[in-house]
């Protein structure tokens, strides 16, 4: 079973059983963002995690094995995104990308924020003027090596 | 004077006088991220802010006026970005865009995080294993209207 | 059942039974434009709406459930559009986009018209020189936040 | 003088003299939307209109002549748009294009809404929950000819 | 049955029965060009026409119904065209597009030739130096509306 | 002097002297369509033609020489066209390209209509229901060679 | 049976029976290049040729008929080519295209080399320093028509 | 002086002095195709060749030096080509690329025809039915290395 | 059986039997990099190699035969790559491509590094500060031929 | 002075003085590859390095300052590359990218090779069968973080 078929089966089972990403994340003791990304085929579960997920969703050993494949990342994304929610993130890179570059360089010198040694958190904050979404990106600063 | 010429003049003056974005931000009492984005022509200064900036950088009234034009946003960005720092942000959208969509929908229902009623903060966190960059995106949740 | 399959089934049933979008819209007490967009997988029905639609079209509970999934928007659109009717809308953005930007900025300052807190209406107006189509877009003005 | 240079000169003069599009529109007795589009090089002024505009903005006969050239339309637009305001219009075509097609076909049969025999109006509506922008597109319905 | 499946079935039946487009066109009393375009899913047959075609090609009522759907136009075209015959038409637009614009503007003022209120004819002319193809495009002149 | 500069100079002189393409075409005894295309840098004038044109427009020998360069064709065209008039021609290829292919094959066998051994004519036809534009494309039929 | 399915069946039969393109070419008395191109769906076999090929490869009458369809050319090609062998040909056009244009114009005047009234030959030449491939393109010179 | 400026100066001088590529090629004892490609900035002249060319065209030492720079190849090419002559070459790759791959593999095994260890010749052949152009591509066969 | 199906079957068998690329490479006495590329359909196995692989993976003669087809290279790659690991390689070409060109020209003159007469090696080097990956590209220098 | 102008001035001075990249690299005690990349505006010199380079090339303090700007990387690259030397590197990613991914994953697990904490070396190896180029890429292995 390849990873795409596996992803589709997990999502279908999850919908049918009405189980949330948060529930699965807690069961494997991981953050909801990382767990969701791994279910969507952008990160890799280890054997223990894969087993727990398949028990929760009542899926067999083929799925369990496929959840441990190192995935091809990003292949299902559409760029520029057509979905308004994802497009707004793209627009932030379009409009603020150079700003982020200048501010990081001013604060930390020539280098980048890693997207590999990296974590993300997403929170909803209730607010009387309208709730807000808070996304926190946290990546290691990697200075450019000279040689 | 159009906005592009104005941006180039501000950046050149800033480099020559060795003035930081942080310094300008404090002078106009705004966050460094917003200030940098406005200098780079992605947001608009009001009359008071424009005046202070031109005093700091010793620029004339034409620049002061041009800093108040509502800019065409995003026109100088290259997508996909070629610069590694900006590309990593793009990659986060590519790899985690759908994840963010699912988590926001699970937490807040059908809607988006606004990129207009929106603020951003960037911090460097010192860390013995290597410093880290923390970017916080904070946008209003806008539910899809039905009619 | 994913949303694409669901959409195809609804459209097929609708064609077979010769039921109009207007008829469905009235049954769920919504505007024809919003109703059509939701059938085409660009908006989400709530449980009551989904139930009524499936009764009208004689579709089962799987479809009813799938109509309530938060959809990936815009994925089936072709840009630039190849269909002449849709292309004319695209052409209006191409030719009049900057005009609309300038007029909104002159009337309301720096900000955008929301496409989320947004409604649309479409009317045919009879006219002896040839009937006319009138499309009204109505979105909340969102001023750019400064921080 | 070609049309691009002419457009740049009119906009610079307009900015310097702090004259609004509305003011120019009234002087030539036309709608602000059409007038703005013609200043931006997307429509053509007649001799009388061109003369009035050059008097208001204190521009010479070369500009007056150039304002009457039939322009190449749409050449300065960026698609997909990078500016958030214009992108939201594009997103409406992306998300609702097929919807508009189906509703027009249901109401008027096989044909299109003309973007040539066409007018547009833009209004700001004050609203305690936040002002709204209302854009009205009004185009002739052209049925497909059979032969 | 959607329109794409319908098109494939008509073409297969036509090939099997060795019936020409000309033959079908005469049976429904229409021009061969329009008839061919409608068979290929670019125009819509009315009920009478659809019935005659299905009788000639021995196809059932589902096809008859599908031939009357208002089609999504242009979706199967490849642009730029890879087929040499179709590319030559594209090349004519590439090389002579601006020429046609200038000549129409000189002859008729600011406006366009409609591609909707439009007919086309294709003839082969025998010629001792090599036969020639003559394509005649005939569209209504639509002047740009001012408002 | 390269061909692009030459084209710009001819068009500017033509505008200033208010001379039509038709007038130039008659002076060199050629069709207005071919003449316009050659002025726009898509065909080549011979020495006699170039001389006459430069006399009419009062241009010097450098222009006369440059008008005889074999041009790079199509380089200034934008595809897909943004100008509505030129787009309608593109749309005809998009919507009717395959139709034209099938009709030519049915009438003349496997081959193409040449865009080189080719002429075009454009006429305005007055019509009480609205004037019409008639474009006639006439190209040699080239059968595919077998070897 | 459409042409794509037909092509796949011929290639599979050819592989299974270990028959070369050269063998098929000789059987129908044509050049290996033309024969290969026609098998790959870029040229059309006549009835006799189709019959011989189907006898050699033991294929039925449906294939025989499909081999005589006038194909859509070039639709399976990837441009720019990803396969190194085909890319080298593309690179020759990229690097030497303008050179070929200038040399043909210098030798034969304004016109093109036809790709329709055209033959090609491919030979391997043994060479102690490494074998060489020789491709000969031979097309009719078509001068641009003036009118 | 960079290579692009150098190329423009050589071509202008060549046009002014009405000197052919053939004449320059003979003066440096090279093939007209290679010579033309090197003038157009796709190959490199050695010191002796550069000197002869500058003497013929009466150009100074800066040009002479610039003609010896190793050029960035292919940067001025437009792909797909808009010029009909160059497009026909592109079309040959589009239509016959896979054919050439199969024939070379059948004749010589797995490998490519080099575009570096490569020569090209272009001839006009007079023919009563219309002159023909013959282009011969001759490249080393490079077998894929296994390791 | 075509090469794509064959690749999928080999990978599935390899996963099921938990056999490494290294193990297969040793069995056929080839480098792991070359072996992996050939399994992924980018190089060709000879009859002996194909036989050994099918024995190890317990696959039949159809696969064995298909492994010997000369493949279409690069067709499954996504460019720009979406997978972060592959993108980093692409980024190296983006950022350092011109650097590599200049250094090779300075060291070896005008020519290229062959990607056909070419080998590659990949090693992991253990390192207390974090392991490193070392990729060595080794290609024949091919000087540009003059003629 | 921006970085692009600075780069052009350094390259022109280097050409005029006939100084090699190797010479500059030795003067600042760095590898030729890194030095060349920094001159080409893909890496940043520190103050001491910039001073030495400007002394060698006889350039003033404005250049010295500009060499220390953190550059926008990759903006001048053309992708896919048109230059054959750079294209071959791109082709290696196209053909072997997935291979490299699989081999790194097999040797080191789920993670990437950094292109930031990264060095490169380029050597020419003399060889009687034709010299070879050896490029060594050496990057830190970054395992994907789980959270």
mmCIF file of C-alpha atoms in Angstrom, chain D:
data_model
loop_
_atom_site.group_PDB
_atom_site.id
_atom_site.type_symbol
_atom_site.label_atom_id
_atom_site.label_comp_id
_atom_site.label_asym_id
_atom_site.label_seq_id
_atom_site.Cartn_x
_atom_site.Cartn_y
_atom_site.Cartn_z
ATOM 1 C CA UNK D 1 3.922 59.939 -26.554
ATOM 2 C CA UNK D 2 2.688 56.410 -25.925
ATOM 3 C CA UNK D 3 -0.183 55.603 -23.551
ATOM 4 C CA UNK D 4 1.977 54.256 -20.671
ATOM 5 C CA UNK D 5 4.001 57.463 -20.352
ATOM 6 C CA UNK D 6 0.771 59.453 -20.618
ATOM 7 C CA UNK D 7 -0.821 57.458 -17.753
ATOM 8 C CA UNK D 8 2.204 58.019 -15.510
ATOM 9 C CA UNK D 9 2.106 61.773 -16.164
ATOM 10 C CA UNK D 10 -1.611 62.072 -15.411
ATOM 11 C CA UNK D 11 -1.256 60.151 -12.149
ATOM 12 C CA UNK D 12 1.732 62.213 -11.041
ATOM 13 C CA UNK D 13 -0.078 65.483 -11.814
ATOM 14 C CA UNK D 14 -3.185 64.217 -10.023
ATOM 15 C CA UNK D 15 -1.164 63.319 -6.912
ATOM 16 C CA UNK D 16 0.671 66.605 -6.873
ATOM 17 C CA UNK D 17 -2.506 68.652 -7.191
ATOM 18 C CA UNK D 18 -4.343 66.379 -4.733
ATOM 19 C CA UNK D 19 -7.291 66.006 -7.118
ATOM 20 C CA UNK D 20 -9.622 63.031 -6.693
ATOM 21 C CA UNK D 21 -10.915 60.654 -9.385
ATOM 22 C CA UNK D 22 -14.387 61.764 -8.318
ATOM 23 C CA UNK D 23 -13.551 65.375 -9.094
ATOM 24 C CA UNK D 24 -12.307 64.519 -12.588
ATOM 25 C CA UNK D 25 -15.321 62.270 -13.203
ATOM 26 C CA UNK D 26 -17.712 65.072 -12.369
ATOM 27 C CA UNK D 27 -15.843 67.530 -14.570
ATOM 28 C CA UNK D 28 -16.357 65.297 -17.610
ATOM 29 C CA UNK D 29 -19.789 64.157 -16.490
ATOM 30 C CA UNK D 30 -18.961 60.449 -16.231
ATOM 31 C CA UNK D 31 -19.050 57.760 -13.546
ATOM 32 C CA UNK D 32 -15.982 57.586 -11.267
ATOM 33 C CA UNK D 33 -15.358 53.932 -12.190
ATOM 34 C CA UNK D 34 -15.268 54.543 -15.936
ATOM 35 C CA UNK D 35 -13.204 57.705 -15.487
ATOM 36 C CA UNK D 36 -10.636 55.966 -13.290
ATOM 37 C CA UNK D 37 -10.353 53.079 -15.758
ATOM 38 C CA UNK D 38 -9.786 55.488 -18.636
ATOM 39 C CA UNK D 39 -7.114 57.415 -16.685
ATOM 40 C CA UNK D 40 -5.410 54.084 -15.947
ATOM 41 C CA UNK D 41 -5.334 53.378 -19.703
ATOM 42 C CA UNK D 42 -8.163 50.835 -19.943
ATOM 43 C CA UNK D 43 -10.672 53.037 -21.790
ATOM 44 C CA UNK D 44 -10.509 55.939 -24.244
ATOM 45 C CA UNK D 45 -11.374 59.592 -23.666
ATOM 46 C CA UNK D 46 -12.906 61.577 -26.500
ATOM 47 C CA UNK D 47 -11.420 64.932 -27.532
ATOM 48 C CA UNK D 48 -13.624 67.015 -25.230
ATOM 49 C CA UNK D 49 -12.947 64.845 -22.199
ATOM 50 C CA UNK D 50 -9.219 64.782 -22.827
ATOM 51 C CA UNK D 51 -9.172 68.567 -23.101
ATOM 52 C CA UNK D 52 -11.007 69.096 -19.796
ATOM 53 C CA UNK D 53 -8.718 66.666 -17.971
ATOM 54 C CA UNK D 54 -5.572 68.355 -19.247
ATOM 55 C CA UNK D 55 -6.918 71.739 -18.186
ATOM 56 C CA UNK D 56 -7.680 70.484 -14.680
ATOM 57 C CA UNK D 57 -4.272 68.867 -14.330
ATOM 58 C CA UNK D 58 -2.362 71.516 -16.253
ATOM 59 C CA UNK D 59 -0.978 69.096 -18.848
ATOM 60 C CA UNK D 60 -0.071 69.879 -22.461
ATOM 61 C CA UNK D 61 -1.437 68.881 -25.876
ATOM 62 C CA UNK D 62 0.737 65.773 -26.240
ATOM 63 C CA UNK D 63 -0.958 64.239 -23.201
ATOM 64 C CA UNK D 64 -4.333 65.404 -24.499
ATOM 65 C CA UNK D 65 -3.699 63.557 -27.767
ATOM 66 C CA UNK D 66 -2.365 60.420 -26.082
ATOM 67 C CA UNK D 67 -5.468 60.149 -23.878
ATOM 68 C CA UNK D 68 -7.440 59.516 -27.073
ATOM 69 C CA UNK D 69 -5.374 56.503 -28.267
ATOM 70 C CA UNK D 70 -7.292 53.193 -28.221
ATOM 71 C CA UNK D 71 -5.293 51.432 -25.490
ATOM 72 C CA UNK D 72 -3.839 47.919 -25.182
ATOM 73 C CA UNK D 73 -5.972 46.720 -22.285
ATOM 74 C CA UNK D 74 -4.875 44.637 -19.328
ATOM 75 C CA UNK D 75 -1.153 44.656 -20.097
ATOM 76 C CA UNK D 76 -0.092 46.047 -16.715
ATOM 77 C CA UNK D 77 -2.199 43.634 -14.658
ATOM 78 C CA UNK D 78 -0.455 40.840 -12.706
ATOM 79 C CA UNK D 79 -2.353 37.523 -12.739
ATOM 80 C CA UNK D 80 -2.847 35.984 -10.264
ATOM 81 C CA UNK D 81 -2.884 39.394 -8.584
ATOM 82 C CA UNK D 82 -0.340 39.947 -5.789
ATOM 83 C CA UNK D 83 -2.210 42.871 -4.220
ATOM 84 C CA UNK D 84 -4.669 41.549 -1.590
ATOM 85 C CA UNK D 85 -7.522 43.857 -2.692
ATOM 86 C CA UNK D 86 -7.327 42.760 -6.334
ATOM 87 C CA UNK D 87 -6.666 39.137 -5.348
ATOM 88 C CA UNK D 88 -9.987 38.993 -3.474
ATOM 89 C CA UNK D 89 -11.759 39.777 -6.797
ATOM 90 C CA UNK D 90 -9.743 37.050 -8.493
ATOM 91 C CA UNK D 91 -10.654 34.668 -5.668
ATOM 92 C CA UNK D 92 -14.337 35.412 -6.251
ATOM 93 C CA UNK D 93 -13.895 34.245 -9.885
ATOM 94 C CA UNK D 94 -11.904 31.205 -8.670
ATOM 95 C CA UNK D 95 -14.454 30.174 -6.041
ATOM 96 C CA UNK D 96 -17.738 31.440 -7.555
ATOM 97 C CA UNK D 97 -17.031 31.445 -11.340
ATOM 98 C CA UNK D 98 -18.785 28.140 -12.000
ATOM 99 C CA UNK D 99 -21.644 29.180 -9.705
ATOM 100 C CA UNK D 100 -22.207 32.370 -11.702
ATOM 101 C CA UNK D 101 -22.162 30.330 -14.929
ATOM 102 C CA UNK D 102 -24.807 27.925 -13.652
ATOM 103 C CA UNK D 103 -27.079 30.668 -12.287
ATOM 104 C CA UNK D 104 -26.903 32.762 -15.486
ATOM 105 C CA UNK D 105 -27.600 29.662 -17.614
ATOM 106 C CA UNK D 106 -30.563 28.768 -15.376
ATOM 107 C CA UNK D 107 -31.961 32.290 -15.565
ATOM 108 C CA UNK D 108 -31.189 33.199 -19.193
ATOM 109 C CA UNK D 109 -30.108 30.120 -21.160
ATOM 110 C CA UNK D 110 -26.844 29.488 -23.051
ATOM 111 C CA UNK D 111 -24.928 32.735 -23.435
ATOM 112 C CA UNK D 112 -22.612 35.113 -21.586
ATOM 113 C CA UNK D 113 -22.638 38.444 -19.759
ATOM 114 C CA UNK D 114 -20.763 40.922 -21.966
ATOM 115 C CA UNK D 115 -17.675 42.647 -20.531
ATOM 116 C CA UNK D 116 -17.821 45.202 -23.379
ATOM 117 C CA UNK D 117 -21.447 46.343 -23.403
ATOM 118 C CA UNK D 118 -20.926 46.650 -19.693
ATOM 119 C CA UNK D 119 -20.970 49.133 -16.798
ATOM 120 C CA UNK D 120 -19.781 48.924 -13.221
ATOM 121 C CA UNK D 121 -20.569 50.849 -10.067
ATOM 122 C CA UNK D 122 -18.769 50.863 -6.709
ATOM 123 C CA UNK D 123 -20.290 52.175 -3.490
ATOM 124 C CA UNK D 124 -19.250 52.286 0.153
ATOM 125 C CA UNK D 125 -22.130 51.569 2.513
ATOM 126 C CA UNK D 126 -21.755 52.694 6.108
ATOM 127 C CA UNK D 127 -22.632 49.951 8.561
ATOM 128 C CA UNK D 128 -22.307 49.876 12.369
ATOM 129 C CA UNK D 129 -20.790 46.360 12.206
ATOM 130 C CA UNK D 130 -18.154 47.642 9.775
ATOM 131 C CA UNK D 131 -18.619 49.463 6.466
ATOM 132 C CA UNK D 132 -19.302 47.430 3.346
ATOM 133 C CA UNK D 133 -18.247 47.744 -0.312
ATOM 134 C CA UNK D 134 -20.868 47.091 -2.979
ATOM 135 C CA UNK D 135 -19.734 46.450 -6.548
ATOM 136 C CA UNK D 136 -22.405 46.169 -9.234
ATOM 137 C CA UNK D 137 -21.538 44.581 -12.593
ATOM 138 C CA UNK D 138 -24.116 45.163 -15.327
ATOM 139 C CA UNK D 139 -23.522 43.540 -18.736
ATOM 140 C CA UNK D 140 -25.665 42.693 -21.741
ATOM 141 C CA UNK D 141 -26.697 39.036 -22.016
ATOM 142 C CA UNK D 142 -25.362 37.687 -25.336
ATOM 143 C CA UNK D 143 -26.910 34.358 -26.386
ATOM 144 C CA UNK D 144 -24.654 31.985 -28.377
ATOM 145 C CA UNK D 145 -25.498 32.256 -32.061
ATOM 146 C CA UNK D 146 -26.261 29.061 -33.955
ATOM 147 C CA UNK D 147 -25.656 28.885 -37.703
#
